[in-house]
Short mmCIF file of C-alpha atoms in Angstrom, two decimals:
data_model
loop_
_atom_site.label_atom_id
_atom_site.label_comp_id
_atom_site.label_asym_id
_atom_site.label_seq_id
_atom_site.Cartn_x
_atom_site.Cartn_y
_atom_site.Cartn_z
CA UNK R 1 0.00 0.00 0.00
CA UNK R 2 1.03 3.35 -1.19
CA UNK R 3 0.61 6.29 1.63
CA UNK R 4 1.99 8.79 -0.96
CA UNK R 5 -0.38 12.52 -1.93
CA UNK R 6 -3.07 7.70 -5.71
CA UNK R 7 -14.78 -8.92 -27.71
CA UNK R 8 -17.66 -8.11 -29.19
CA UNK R 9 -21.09 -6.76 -27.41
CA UNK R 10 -23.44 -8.84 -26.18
CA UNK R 11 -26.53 -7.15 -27.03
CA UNK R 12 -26.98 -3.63 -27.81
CA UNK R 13 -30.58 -2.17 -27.05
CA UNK R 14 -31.17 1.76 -27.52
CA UNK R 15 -34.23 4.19 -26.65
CA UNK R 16 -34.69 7.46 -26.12
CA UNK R 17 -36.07 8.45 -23.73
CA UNK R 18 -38.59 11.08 -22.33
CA UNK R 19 -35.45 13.54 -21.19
CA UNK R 20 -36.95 17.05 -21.33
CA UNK R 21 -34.50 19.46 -22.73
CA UNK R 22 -32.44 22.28 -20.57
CA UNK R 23 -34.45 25.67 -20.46
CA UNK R 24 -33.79 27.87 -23.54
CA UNK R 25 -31.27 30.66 -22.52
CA UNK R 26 -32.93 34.52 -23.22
CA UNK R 27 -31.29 36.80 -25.31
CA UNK R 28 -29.90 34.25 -27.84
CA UNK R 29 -27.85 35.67 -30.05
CA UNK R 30 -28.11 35.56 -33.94
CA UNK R 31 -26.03 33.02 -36.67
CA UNK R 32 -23.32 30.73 -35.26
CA UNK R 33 -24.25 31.31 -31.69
CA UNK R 34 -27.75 30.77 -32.11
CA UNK R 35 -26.92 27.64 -33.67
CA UNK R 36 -24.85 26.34 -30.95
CA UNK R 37 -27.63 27.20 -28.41
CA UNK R 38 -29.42 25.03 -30.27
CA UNK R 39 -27.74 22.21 -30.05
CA UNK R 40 -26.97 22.55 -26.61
CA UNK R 41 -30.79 22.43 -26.02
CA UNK R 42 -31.49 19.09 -27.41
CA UNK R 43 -33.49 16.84 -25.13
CA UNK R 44 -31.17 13.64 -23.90
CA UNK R 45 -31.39 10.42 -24.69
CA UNK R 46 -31.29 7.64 -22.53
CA UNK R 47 -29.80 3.81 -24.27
CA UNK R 48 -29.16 0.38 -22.93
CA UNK R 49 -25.80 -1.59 -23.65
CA UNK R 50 -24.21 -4.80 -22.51
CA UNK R 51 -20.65 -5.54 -23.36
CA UNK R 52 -17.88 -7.52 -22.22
CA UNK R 53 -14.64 -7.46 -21.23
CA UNK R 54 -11.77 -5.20 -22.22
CA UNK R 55 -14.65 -2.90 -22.40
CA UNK R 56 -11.92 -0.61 -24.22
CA UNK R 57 -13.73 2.97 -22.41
CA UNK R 58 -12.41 5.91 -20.18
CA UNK R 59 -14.73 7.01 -17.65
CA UNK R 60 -13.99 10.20 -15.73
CA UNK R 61 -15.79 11.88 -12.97
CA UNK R 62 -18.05 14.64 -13.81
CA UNK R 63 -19.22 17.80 -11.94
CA UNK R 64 -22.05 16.61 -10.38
CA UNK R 65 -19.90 13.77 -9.00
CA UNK R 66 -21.32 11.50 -12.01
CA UNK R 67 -19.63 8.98 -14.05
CA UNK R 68 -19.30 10.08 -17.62
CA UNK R 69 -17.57 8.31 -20.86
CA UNK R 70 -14.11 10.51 -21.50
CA UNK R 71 -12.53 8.59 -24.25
CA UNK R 72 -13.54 5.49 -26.47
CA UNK R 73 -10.69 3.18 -27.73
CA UNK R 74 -11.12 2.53 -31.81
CA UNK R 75 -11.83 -1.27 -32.44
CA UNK R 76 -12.56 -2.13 -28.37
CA UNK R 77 -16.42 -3.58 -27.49
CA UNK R 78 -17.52 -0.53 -26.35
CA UNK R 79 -16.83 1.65 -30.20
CA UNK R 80 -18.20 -1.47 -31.99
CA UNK R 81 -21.28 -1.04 -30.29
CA UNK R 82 -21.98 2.10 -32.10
CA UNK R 83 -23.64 3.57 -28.68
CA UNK R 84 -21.09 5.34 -26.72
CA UNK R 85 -20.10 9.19 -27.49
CA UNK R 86 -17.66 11.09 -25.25
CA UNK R 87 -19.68 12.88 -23.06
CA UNK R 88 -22.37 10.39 -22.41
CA UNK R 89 -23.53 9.76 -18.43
CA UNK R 90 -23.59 6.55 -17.06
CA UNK R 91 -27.32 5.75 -14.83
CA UNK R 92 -26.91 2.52 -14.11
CA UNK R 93 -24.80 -0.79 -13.77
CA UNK R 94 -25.05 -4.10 -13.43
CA UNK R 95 -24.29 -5.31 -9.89
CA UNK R 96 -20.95 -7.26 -9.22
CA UNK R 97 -22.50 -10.70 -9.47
CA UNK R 98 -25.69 -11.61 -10.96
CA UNK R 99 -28.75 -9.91 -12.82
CA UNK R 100 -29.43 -7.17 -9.78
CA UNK R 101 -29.10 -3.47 -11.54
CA UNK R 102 -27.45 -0.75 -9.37
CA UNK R 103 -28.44 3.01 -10.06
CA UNK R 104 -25.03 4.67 -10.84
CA UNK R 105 -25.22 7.19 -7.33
CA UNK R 106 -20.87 8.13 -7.49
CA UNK R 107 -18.34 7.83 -9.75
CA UNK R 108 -16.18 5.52 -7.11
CA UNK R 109 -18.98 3.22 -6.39
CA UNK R 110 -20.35 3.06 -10.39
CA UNK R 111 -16.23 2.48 -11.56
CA UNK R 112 -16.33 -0.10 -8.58
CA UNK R 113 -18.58 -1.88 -9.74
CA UNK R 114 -17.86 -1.87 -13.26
CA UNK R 115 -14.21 -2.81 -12.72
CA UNK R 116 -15.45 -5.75 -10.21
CA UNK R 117 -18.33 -7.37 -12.46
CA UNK R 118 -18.02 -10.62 -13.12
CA UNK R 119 -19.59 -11.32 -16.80
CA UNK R 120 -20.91 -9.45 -19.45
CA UNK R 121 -21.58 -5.60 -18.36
CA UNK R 122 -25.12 -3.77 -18.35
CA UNK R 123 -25.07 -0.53 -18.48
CA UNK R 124 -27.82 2.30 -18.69
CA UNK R 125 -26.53 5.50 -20.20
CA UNK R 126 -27.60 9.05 -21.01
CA UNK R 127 -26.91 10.43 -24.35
CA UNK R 128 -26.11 13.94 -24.25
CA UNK R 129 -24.91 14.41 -27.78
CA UNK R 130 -20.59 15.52 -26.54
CA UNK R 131 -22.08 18.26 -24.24
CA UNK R 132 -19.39 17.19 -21.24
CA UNK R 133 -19.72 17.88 -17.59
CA UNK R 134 -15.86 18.23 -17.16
CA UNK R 135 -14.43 19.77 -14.46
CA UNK R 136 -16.02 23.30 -14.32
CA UNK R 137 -13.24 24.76 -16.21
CA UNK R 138 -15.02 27.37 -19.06
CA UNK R 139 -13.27 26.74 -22.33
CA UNK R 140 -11.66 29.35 -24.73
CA UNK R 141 -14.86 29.06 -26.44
CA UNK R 142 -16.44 30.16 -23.75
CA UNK R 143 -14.45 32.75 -22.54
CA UNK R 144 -14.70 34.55 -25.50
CA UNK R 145 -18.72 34.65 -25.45
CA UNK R 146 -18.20 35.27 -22.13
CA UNK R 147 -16.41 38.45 -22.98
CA UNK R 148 -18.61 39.43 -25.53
CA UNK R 149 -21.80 38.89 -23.23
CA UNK R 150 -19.88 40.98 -20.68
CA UNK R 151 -19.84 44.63 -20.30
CA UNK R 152 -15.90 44.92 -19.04
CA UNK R 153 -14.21 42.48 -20.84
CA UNK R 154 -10.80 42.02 -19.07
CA UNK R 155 -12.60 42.30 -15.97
CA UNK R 156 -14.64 39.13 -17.26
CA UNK R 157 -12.22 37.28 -18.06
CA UNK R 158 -9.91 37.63 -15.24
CA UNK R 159 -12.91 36.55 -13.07
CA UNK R 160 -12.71 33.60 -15.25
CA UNK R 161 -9.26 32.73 -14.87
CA UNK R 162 -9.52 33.19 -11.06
CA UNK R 163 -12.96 30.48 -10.90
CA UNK R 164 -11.09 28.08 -13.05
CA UNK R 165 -7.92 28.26 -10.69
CA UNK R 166 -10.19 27.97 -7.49
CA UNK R 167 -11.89 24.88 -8.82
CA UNK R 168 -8.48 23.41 -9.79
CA UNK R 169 -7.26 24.16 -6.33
CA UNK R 170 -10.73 22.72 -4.94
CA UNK R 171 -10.65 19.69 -6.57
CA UNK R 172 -7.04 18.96 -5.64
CA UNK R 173 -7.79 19.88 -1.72
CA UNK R 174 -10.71 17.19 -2.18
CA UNK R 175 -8.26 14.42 -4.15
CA UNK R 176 -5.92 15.11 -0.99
CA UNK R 177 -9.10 14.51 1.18
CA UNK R 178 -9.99 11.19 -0.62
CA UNK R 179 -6.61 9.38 -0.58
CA UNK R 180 -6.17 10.55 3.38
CA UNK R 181 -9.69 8.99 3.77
CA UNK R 182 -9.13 5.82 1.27
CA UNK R 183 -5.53 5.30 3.30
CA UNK R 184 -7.55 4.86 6.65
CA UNK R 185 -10.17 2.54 5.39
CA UNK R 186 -7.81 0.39 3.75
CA UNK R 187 -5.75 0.41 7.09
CA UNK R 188 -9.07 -0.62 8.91
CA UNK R 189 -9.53 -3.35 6.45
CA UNK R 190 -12.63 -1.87 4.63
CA UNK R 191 -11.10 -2.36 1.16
CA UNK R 192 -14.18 -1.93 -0.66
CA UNK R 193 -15.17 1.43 0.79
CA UNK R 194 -11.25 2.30 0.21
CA UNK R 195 -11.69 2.02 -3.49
CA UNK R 196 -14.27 4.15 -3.99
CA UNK R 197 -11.99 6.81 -2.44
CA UNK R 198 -9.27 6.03 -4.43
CA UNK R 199 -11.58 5.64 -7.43
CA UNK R 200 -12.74 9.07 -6.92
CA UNK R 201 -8.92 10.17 -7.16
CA UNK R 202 -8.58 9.16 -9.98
CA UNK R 203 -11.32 10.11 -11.79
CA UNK R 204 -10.98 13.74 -11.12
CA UNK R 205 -8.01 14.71 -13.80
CA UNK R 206 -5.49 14.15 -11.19
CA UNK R 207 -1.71 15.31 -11.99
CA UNK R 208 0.75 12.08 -13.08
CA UNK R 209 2.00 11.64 -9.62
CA UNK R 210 -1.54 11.51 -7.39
CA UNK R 211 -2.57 9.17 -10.81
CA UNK R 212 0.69 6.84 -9.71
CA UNK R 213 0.08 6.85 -6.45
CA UNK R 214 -4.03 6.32 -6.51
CA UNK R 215 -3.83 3.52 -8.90
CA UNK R 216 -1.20 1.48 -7.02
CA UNK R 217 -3.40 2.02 -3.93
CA UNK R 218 -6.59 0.46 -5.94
CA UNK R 219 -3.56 -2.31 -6.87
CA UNK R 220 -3.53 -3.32 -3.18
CA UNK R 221 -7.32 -2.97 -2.67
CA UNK R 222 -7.98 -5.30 -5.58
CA UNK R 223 -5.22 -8.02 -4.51
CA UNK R 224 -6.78 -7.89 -0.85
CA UNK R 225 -10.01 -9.03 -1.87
CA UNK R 226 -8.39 -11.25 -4.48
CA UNK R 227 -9.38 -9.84 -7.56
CA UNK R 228 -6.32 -10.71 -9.52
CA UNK R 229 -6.73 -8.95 -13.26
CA UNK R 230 -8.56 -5.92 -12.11
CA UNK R 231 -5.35 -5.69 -9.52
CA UNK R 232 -3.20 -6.31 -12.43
CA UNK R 233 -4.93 -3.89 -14.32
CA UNK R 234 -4.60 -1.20 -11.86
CA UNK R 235 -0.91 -1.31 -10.97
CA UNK R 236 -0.60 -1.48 -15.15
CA UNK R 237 -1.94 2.06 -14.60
CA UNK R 238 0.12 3.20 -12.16
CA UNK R 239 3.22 1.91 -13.85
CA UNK R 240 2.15 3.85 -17.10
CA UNK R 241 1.26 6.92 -14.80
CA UNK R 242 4.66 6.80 -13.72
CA UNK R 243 4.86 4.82 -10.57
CA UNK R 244 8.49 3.45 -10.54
CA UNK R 245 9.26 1.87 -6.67
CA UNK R 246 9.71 -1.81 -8.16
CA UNK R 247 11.16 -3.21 -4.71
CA UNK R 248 7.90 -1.49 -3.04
CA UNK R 249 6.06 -3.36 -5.34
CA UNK R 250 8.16 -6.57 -5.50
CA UNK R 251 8.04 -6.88 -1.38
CA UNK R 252 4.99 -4.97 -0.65
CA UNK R 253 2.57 -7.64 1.50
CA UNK R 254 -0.29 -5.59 0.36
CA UNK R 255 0.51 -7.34 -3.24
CA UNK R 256 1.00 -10.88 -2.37
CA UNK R 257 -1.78 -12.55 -3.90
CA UNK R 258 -0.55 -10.75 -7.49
CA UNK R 259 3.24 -11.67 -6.63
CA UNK R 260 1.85 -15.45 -6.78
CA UNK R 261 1.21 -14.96 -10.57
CA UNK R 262 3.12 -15.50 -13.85
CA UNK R 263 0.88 -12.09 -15.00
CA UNK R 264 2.96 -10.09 -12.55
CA UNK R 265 6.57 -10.72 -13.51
CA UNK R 266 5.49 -10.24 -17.15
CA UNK R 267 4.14 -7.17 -16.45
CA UNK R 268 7.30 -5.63 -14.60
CA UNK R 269 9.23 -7.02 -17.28
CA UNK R 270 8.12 -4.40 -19.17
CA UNK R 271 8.76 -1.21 -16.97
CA UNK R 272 11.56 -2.50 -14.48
CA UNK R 273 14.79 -1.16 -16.43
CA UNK R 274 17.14 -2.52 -13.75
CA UNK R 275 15.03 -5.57 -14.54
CA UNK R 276 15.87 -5.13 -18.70
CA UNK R 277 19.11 -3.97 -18.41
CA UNK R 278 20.43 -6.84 -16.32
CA UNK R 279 19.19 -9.41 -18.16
CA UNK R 280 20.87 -7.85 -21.02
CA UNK R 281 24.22 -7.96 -19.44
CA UNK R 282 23.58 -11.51 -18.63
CA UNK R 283 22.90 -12.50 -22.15
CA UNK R 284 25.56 -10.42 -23.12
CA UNK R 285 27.77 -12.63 -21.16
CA UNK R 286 26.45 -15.47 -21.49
CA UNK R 287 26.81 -15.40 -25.23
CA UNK R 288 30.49 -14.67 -25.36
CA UNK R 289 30.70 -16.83 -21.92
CA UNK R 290 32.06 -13.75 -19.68
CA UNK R 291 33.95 -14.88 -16.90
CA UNK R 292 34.71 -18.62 -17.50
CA UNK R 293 38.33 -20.15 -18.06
#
């Protein structure tokens, strides 16, 4: 444990649904503008998917504390269904075992129980056509019709700049907040409560190092309650994030159920460069037999 600052669908069914659309703004301006309005007005959609494993799709936490798709990967089930868009909200899940459907209430409960289902994947989802619910930061897009709705324009957009650096600083006081909270579950052995924590971590946009750190800690969670690939999966993560303390991870007792697999040396294989570079040598050696009479 890290205390540091952590094939094809099944069936496709979708519906829309009876999502009324956002209140029309007043004042709309004319062309372009109007145009966009427009499109930001149209009513959701709400579809029904069920996919399997690698589910090849980002989720990120949204706003409202939601769960919402970030990126798709080309080819993976998720793109072949057709369904998914960036932007779209997950509503609900299907539980960790069985046919019981779980309303999606927090991104580190909903990416909990996505990462720990066992079998294909239900999921109910909102359409909302790429209109995001990132992180409260206003675009340059934004800013700009910001300034021109605005009657002091570098006033306007220095108030900008200073909400957009209080929400970063927000959301990294509450990613602090998480992991401190995560830590102490996981020390009182409530490892499932801990990963929504560190869940929540990492689905805020943290920075490369609280990404490290928050996916080795959902590492140990997973090999606790013996959930061997989604632990493997994880500490993949935090390697690519950055995480390099290989003898942490080759002694940690937090990891010992994923030690006891062939999936874990293969996978430090191919970060460990101490690992690489001295089997090199010893090749090297071996091939021009170094060191024998």
């Amino acid at each position: 444990m890290h205390g540091g600052a952590r094939r094809a669908a099944a069936a496709v069914v979708a519906r829309a649904s009876s999502a009324q659309a956002e209140p029309k703004s007043e004042g709309a301006g004319e062309g372009g503008d109007k145009a966009a309005e427009g499109e930001e007005e149209r009513p959701y959609e709400e579809y029904e998917v069920t996919i399997e494993k690698p589910y090849g799709i980002k989720f990120s936490k949204g706003r409202d504390g939601g769960t919402y798709v970030e990126a798709i990967l080309p080819g993976a089930a998720a793109d072949r269904t057709g369904q998914f868009t960036v932007g779209d909200k997950v509503l609900a899940t299907s539980a960790v075992f069985g046919e019981e459907i779980w309303p999606a209430k927090g991104y580190g409960q909903t990416m909990y129980s996505i990462r720990q289902r066992v079998g294909p994947l239900y999921l109910r989802m909102e359409r909302r056509f790429g209109k995001l619910a990132d992180d409260g930061e206003m675009t340059e897009k934004e800013i700009i019709r910001a300034e021109r709705n605005s009657g002091v324009v570098s006033g306007r957009v220095r108030e900008i700049q200073l909400q957009n650096y209080q929400r970063k600083m927000a959301q990294k006081m509450q990613r602090e907040e998480d992991l401190r909270v995560g830590l102490k579950l996981y020390k009182d052995g409530k490892y499932e409560e801990a990963l929504e924590k560190f869940e929540s971590v990492l689905g805020s946009k943290p920075e490369s190092g609280e990404a490290s750190v928050a996916s080795y800690n959902v590492a140990c969670c997973y090999s606790k309650l013996d959930r061997i690939q989604a632990s493997l999966s994880a500490l993949e993560e935090a390697l690519k994030a950055g995480y390099e303390d290989f003898k942490r991870i080759r002694t940690d007792p937090d990891l010992a159920n994923l030690r006891k697999t062939e999936e874990f040396d293969r996978l430090l294989k191919n970060y460990d460069e101490s690992f690489i570079n001295d089997s090199a040598i010893n090749a090297i050696k071996s091939l021009f037999k170094f060191g024998k009479n």
